[in-house]
mmCIF file of C-alpha atoms in Angstrom:
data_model
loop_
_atom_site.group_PDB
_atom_site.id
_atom_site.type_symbol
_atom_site.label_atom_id
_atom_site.label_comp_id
_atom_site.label_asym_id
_atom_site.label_seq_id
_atom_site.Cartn_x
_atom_site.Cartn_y
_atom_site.Cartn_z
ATOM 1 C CA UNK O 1 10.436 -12.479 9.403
ATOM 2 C CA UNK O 2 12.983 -9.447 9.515
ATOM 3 C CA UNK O 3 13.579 -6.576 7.071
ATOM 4 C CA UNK O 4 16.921 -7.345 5.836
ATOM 5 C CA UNK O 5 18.928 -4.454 4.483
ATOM 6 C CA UNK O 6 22.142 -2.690 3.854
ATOM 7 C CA UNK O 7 23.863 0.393 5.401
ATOM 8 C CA UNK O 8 26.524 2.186 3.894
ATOM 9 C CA UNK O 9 28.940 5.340 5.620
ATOM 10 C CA UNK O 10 31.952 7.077 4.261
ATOM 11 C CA UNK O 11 32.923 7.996 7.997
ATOM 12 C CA UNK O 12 32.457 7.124 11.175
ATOM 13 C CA UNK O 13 30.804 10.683 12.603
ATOM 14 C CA UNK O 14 27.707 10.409 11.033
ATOM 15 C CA UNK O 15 25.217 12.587 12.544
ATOM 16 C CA UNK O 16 22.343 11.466 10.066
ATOM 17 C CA UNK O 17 20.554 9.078 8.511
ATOM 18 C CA UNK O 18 19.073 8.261 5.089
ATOM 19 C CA UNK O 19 16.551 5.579 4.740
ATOM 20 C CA UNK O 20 16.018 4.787 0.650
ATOM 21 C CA UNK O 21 12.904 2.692 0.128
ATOM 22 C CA UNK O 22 13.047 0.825 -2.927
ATOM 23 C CA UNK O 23 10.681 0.216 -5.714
ATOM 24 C CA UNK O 24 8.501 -2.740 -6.746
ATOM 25 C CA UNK O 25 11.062 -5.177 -8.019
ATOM 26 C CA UNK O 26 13.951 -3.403 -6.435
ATOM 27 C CA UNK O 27 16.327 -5.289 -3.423
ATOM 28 C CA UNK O 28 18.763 -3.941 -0.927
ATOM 29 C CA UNK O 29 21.225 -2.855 -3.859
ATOM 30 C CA UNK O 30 18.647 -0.859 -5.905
ATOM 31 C CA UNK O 31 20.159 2.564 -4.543
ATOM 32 C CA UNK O 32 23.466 1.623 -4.481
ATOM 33 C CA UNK O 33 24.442 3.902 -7.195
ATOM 34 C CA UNK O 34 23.124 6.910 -5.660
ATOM 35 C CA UNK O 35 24.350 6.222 -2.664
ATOM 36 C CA UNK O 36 28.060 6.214 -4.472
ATOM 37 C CA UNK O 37 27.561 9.318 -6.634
ATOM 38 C CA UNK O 38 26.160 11.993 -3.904
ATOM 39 C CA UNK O 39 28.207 13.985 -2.608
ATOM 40 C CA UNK O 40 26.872 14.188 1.062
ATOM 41 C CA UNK O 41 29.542 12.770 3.633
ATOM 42 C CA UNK O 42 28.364 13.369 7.192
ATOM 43 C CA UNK O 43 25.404 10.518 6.673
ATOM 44 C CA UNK O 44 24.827 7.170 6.441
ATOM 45 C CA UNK O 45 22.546 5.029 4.481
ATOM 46 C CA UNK O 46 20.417 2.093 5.045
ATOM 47 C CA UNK O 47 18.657 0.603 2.820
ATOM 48 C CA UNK O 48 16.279 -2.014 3.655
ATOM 49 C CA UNK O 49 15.352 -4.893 1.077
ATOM 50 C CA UNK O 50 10.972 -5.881 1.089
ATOM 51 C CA UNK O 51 10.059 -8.693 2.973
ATOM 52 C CA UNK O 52 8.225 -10.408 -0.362
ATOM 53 C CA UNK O 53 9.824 -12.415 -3.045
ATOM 54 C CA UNK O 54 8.533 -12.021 -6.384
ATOM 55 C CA UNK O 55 8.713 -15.064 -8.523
ATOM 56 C CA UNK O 56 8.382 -12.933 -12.320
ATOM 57 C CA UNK O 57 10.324 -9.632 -13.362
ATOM 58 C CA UNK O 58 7.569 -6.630 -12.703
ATOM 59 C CA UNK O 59 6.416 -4.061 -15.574
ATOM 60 C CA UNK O 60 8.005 -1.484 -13.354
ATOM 61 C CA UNK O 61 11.793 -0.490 -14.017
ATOM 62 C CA UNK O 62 13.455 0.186 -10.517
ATOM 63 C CA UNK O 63 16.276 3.086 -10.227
ATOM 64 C CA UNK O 64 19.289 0.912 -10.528
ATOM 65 C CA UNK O 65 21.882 1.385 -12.949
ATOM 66 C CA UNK O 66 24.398 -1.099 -14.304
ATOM 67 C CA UNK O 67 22.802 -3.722 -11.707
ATOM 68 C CA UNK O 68 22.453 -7.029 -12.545
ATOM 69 C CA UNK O 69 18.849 -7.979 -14.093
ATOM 70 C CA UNK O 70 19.092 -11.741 -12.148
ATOM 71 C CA UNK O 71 19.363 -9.991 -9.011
ATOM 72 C CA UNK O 72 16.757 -11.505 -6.208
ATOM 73 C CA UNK O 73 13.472 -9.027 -7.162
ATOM 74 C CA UNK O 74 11.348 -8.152 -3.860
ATOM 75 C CA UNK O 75 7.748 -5.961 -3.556
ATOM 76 C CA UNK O 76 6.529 -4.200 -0.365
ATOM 77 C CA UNK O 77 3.354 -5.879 -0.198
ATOM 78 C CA UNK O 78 1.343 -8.914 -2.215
ATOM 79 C CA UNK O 79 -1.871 -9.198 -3.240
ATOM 80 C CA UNK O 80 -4.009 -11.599 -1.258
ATOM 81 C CA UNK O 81 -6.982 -13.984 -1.704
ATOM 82 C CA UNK O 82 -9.955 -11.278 -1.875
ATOM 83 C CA UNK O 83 -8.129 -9.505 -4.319
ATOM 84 C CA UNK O 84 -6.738 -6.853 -1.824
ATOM 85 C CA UNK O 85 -3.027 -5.834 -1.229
ATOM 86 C CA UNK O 86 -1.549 -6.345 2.137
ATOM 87 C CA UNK O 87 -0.555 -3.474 3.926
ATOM 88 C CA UNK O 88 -0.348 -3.611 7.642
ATOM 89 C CA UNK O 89 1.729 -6.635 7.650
ATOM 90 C CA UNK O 90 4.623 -4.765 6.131
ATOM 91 C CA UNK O 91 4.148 -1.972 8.718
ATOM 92 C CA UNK O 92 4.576 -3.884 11.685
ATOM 93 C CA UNK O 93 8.232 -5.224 9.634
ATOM 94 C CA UNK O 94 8.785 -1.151 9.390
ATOM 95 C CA UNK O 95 8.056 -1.193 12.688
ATOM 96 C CA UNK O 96 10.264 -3.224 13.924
ATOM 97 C CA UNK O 97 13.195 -1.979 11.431
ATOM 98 C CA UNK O 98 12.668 1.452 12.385
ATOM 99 C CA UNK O 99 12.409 1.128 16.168
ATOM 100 C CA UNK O 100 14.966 -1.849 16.981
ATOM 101 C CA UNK O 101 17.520 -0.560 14.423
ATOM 102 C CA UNK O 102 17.331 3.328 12.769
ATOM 103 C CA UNK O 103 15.845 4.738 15.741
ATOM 104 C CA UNK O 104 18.341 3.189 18.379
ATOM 105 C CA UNK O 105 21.234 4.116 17.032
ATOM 106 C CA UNK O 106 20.038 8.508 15.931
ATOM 107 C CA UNK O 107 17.370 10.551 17.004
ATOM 108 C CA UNK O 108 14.485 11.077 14.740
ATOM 109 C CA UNK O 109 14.661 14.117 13.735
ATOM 110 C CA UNK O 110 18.096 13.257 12.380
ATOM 111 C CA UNK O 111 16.103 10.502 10.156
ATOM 112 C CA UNK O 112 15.206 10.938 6.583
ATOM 113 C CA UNK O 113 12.886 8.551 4.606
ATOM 114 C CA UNK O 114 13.020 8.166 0.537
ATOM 115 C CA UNK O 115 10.755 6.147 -1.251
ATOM 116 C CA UNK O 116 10.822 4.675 -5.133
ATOM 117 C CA UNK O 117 7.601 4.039 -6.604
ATOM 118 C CA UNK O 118 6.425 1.633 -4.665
ATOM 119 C CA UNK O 119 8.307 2.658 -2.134
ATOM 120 C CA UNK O 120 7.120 5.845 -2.477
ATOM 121 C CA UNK O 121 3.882 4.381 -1.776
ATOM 122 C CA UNK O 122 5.238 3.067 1.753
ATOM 123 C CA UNK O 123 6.542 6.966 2.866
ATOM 124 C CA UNK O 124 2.616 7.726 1.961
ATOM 125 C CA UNK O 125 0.955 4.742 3.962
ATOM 126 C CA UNK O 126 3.692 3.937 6.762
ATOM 127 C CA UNK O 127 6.577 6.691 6.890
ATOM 128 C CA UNK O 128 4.424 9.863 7.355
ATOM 129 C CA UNK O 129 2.269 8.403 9.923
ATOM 130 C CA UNK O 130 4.688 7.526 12.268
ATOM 131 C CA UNK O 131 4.333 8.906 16.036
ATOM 132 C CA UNK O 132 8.199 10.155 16.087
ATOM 133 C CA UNK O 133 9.393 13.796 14.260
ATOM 134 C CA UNK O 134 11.146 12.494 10.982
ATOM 135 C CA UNK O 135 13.886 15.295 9.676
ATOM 136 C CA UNK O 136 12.102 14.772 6.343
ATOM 137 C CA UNK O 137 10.292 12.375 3.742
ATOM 138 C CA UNK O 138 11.120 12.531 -0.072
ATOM 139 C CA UNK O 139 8.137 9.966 -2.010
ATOM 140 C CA UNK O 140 9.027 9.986 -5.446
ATOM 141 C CA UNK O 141 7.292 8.922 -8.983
ATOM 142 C CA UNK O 142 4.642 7.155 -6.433
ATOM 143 C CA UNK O 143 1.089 6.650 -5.127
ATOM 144 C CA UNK O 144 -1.197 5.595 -3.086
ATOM 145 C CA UNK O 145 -2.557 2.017 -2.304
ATOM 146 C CA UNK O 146 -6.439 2.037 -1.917
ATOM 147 C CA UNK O 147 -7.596 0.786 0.975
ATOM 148 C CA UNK O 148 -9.810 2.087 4.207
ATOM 149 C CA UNK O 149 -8.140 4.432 6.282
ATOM 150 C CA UNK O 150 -9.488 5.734 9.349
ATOM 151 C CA UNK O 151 -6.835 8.503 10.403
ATOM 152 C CA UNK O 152 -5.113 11.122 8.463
ATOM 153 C CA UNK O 153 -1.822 10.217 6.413
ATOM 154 C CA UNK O 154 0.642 12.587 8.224
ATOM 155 C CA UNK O 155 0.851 12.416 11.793
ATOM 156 C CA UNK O 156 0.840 15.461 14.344
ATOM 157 C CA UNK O 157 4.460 14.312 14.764
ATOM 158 C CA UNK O 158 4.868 15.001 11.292
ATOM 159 C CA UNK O 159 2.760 17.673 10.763
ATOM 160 C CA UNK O 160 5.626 20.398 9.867
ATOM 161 C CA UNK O 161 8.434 17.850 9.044
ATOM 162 C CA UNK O 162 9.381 18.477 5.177
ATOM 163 C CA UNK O 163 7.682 16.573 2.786
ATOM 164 C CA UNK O 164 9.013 16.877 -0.989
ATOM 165 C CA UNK O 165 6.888 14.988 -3.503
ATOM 166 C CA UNK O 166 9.576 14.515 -7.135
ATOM 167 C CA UNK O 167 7.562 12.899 -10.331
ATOM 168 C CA UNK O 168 8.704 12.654 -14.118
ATOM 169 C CA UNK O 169 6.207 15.022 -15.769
ATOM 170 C CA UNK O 170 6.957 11.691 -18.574
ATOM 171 C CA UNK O 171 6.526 9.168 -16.394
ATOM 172 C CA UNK O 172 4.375 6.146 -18.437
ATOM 173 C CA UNK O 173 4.486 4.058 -15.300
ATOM 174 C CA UNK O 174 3.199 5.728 -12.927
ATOM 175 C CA UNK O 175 1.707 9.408 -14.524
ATOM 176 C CA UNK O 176 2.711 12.707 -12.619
ATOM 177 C CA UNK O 177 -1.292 13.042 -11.531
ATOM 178 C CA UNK O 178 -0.790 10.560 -8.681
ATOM 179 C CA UNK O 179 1.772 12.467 -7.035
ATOM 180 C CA UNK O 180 -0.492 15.702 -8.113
ATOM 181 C CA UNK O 181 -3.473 14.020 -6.210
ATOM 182 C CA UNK O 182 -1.020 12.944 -3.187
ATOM 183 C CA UNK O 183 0.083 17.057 -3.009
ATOM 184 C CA UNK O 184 -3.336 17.964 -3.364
ATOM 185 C CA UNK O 185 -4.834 15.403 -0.215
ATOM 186 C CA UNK O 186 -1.615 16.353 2.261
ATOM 187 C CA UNK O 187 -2.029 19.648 1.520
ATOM 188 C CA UNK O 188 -5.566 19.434 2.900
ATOM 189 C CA UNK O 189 -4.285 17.665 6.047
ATOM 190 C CA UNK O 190 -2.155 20.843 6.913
ATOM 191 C CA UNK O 191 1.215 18.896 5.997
ATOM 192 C CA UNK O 192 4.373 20.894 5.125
ATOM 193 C CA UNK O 193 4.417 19.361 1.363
ATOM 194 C CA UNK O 194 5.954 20.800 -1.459
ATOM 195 C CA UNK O 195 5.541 19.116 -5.161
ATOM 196 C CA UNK O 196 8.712 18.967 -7.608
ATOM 197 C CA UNK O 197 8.098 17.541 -10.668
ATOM 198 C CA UNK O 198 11.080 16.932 -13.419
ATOM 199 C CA UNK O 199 11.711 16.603 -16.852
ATOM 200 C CA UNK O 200 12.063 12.763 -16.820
ATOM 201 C CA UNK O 201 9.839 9.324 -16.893
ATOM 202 C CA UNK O 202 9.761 6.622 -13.887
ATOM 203 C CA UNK O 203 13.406 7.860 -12.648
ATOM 204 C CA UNK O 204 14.898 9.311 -10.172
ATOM 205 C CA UNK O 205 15.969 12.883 -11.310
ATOM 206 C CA UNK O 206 19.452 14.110 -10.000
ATOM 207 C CA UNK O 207 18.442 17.399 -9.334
ATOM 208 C CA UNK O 208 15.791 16.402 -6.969
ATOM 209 C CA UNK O 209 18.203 14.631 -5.022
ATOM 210 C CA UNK O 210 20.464 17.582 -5.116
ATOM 211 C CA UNK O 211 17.096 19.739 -3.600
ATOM 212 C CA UNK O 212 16.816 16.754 -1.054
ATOM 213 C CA UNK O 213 20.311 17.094 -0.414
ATOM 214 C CA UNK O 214 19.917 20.718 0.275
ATOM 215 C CA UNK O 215 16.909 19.815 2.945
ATOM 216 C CA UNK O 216 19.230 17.150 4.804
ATOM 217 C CA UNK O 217 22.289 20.254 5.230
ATOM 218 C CA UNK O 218 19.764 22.607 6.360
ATOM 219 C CA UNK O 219 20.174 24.785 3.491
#
């Protein structure tokens, strides 16, 4: 099993890379409108598509816009016999993704991770941990899965790369107070985490993307 995905550049001297994680019920073509609309040229985007088919629409509205609702719907992780989600098989995917493909073709530091709700959820379990200096990781309207962790979430790597946490202060999903709580524990661990939160239910605000797009130019 290989992450599938998409990658999308309006030239050919990117420099940088954007990788947008979608949300729980999402596919490769969930941030295809974003990726059409922002006005950031000297990038290119990949977006990978979860490894796990889900076989019923999810209670969770993903960012697309216009997309077609009989698209193929995919989640990050499933839930397994004991009741438990499965996490670590969906890093070692990541894994794989990241090293064979992102990695090989720019240096880290040139990387930047974005995360939907659930995907959100991987930048918190899988993205910030990573032994290699990311240029920055954007989780937004997300949260953490529960499960027994034995190091810190943010890696020494990763210790002063940018972290910028963006939740809808209306968000009926998933409420603002789990990215509150995620600011509050990565704060602890020393990370270099800022909190934005937007006027705005499960979405993806604009002008949070705009202040990510700021982060990405070096402004």
């Amino acid at each position: 099993m290989n992450i599938e995905f998409n990658r999308y550049k309006k030239n050919n001297d990117s420099k940088k890379a954007i990788v947008a994680i979608h949300g729980w019920g999402g596919n490769r073509d969930s941030f295809l409108p974003f990726v059409r609309n922002l006005k950031i040229d000297d990038v290119e985007w990949f977006l990978p598509e979860a490894p796990y088919l889900m076989s019923e629409a999810p209670p969770i509205q993903s960012p697309e816009v216009n997309i077609n609702k009989n698209l193929i719907q995919k989640s990050w992780t499933y839930k397994k016999e004991d009741g438990t989600w499965e996490v670590h098989e969906p890093m070692m995917l990541l894994d794989l993704f990241f090293n064979k493909i992102i990695f090989n073709e720019y240096k880290s530091k040139d990387v930047y991770v974005m995360g939907f709700s659930q995907g959100a959820a991987v930048c918190y379990e899988y993205i910030m941990g990573m032994d290699r200096q990311l240029g920055g990781i954007f989780p937004i309207g997300g949260f953490f899965f529960k499960y027994s962790r034995k190091n810190k979430r943010v890696s020494e790597s990763n210790k002063n790369t940018p972290i910028i946490i963006g939740h809808g202060i209306k968000d009926e999903i998933i409420p603002v107070n789990k990215s509150e709580e995620a600011f509050d524990e990565l704060s602890r661990e020393g990370a270099n985490v800022d909190i934005y939160k937007y006027n705005g239910g499960h979405k993806i605000s604009m002008n949070f993307l705009r202040r990510i797009i700021e982060v990405i130019d070096g402004k």
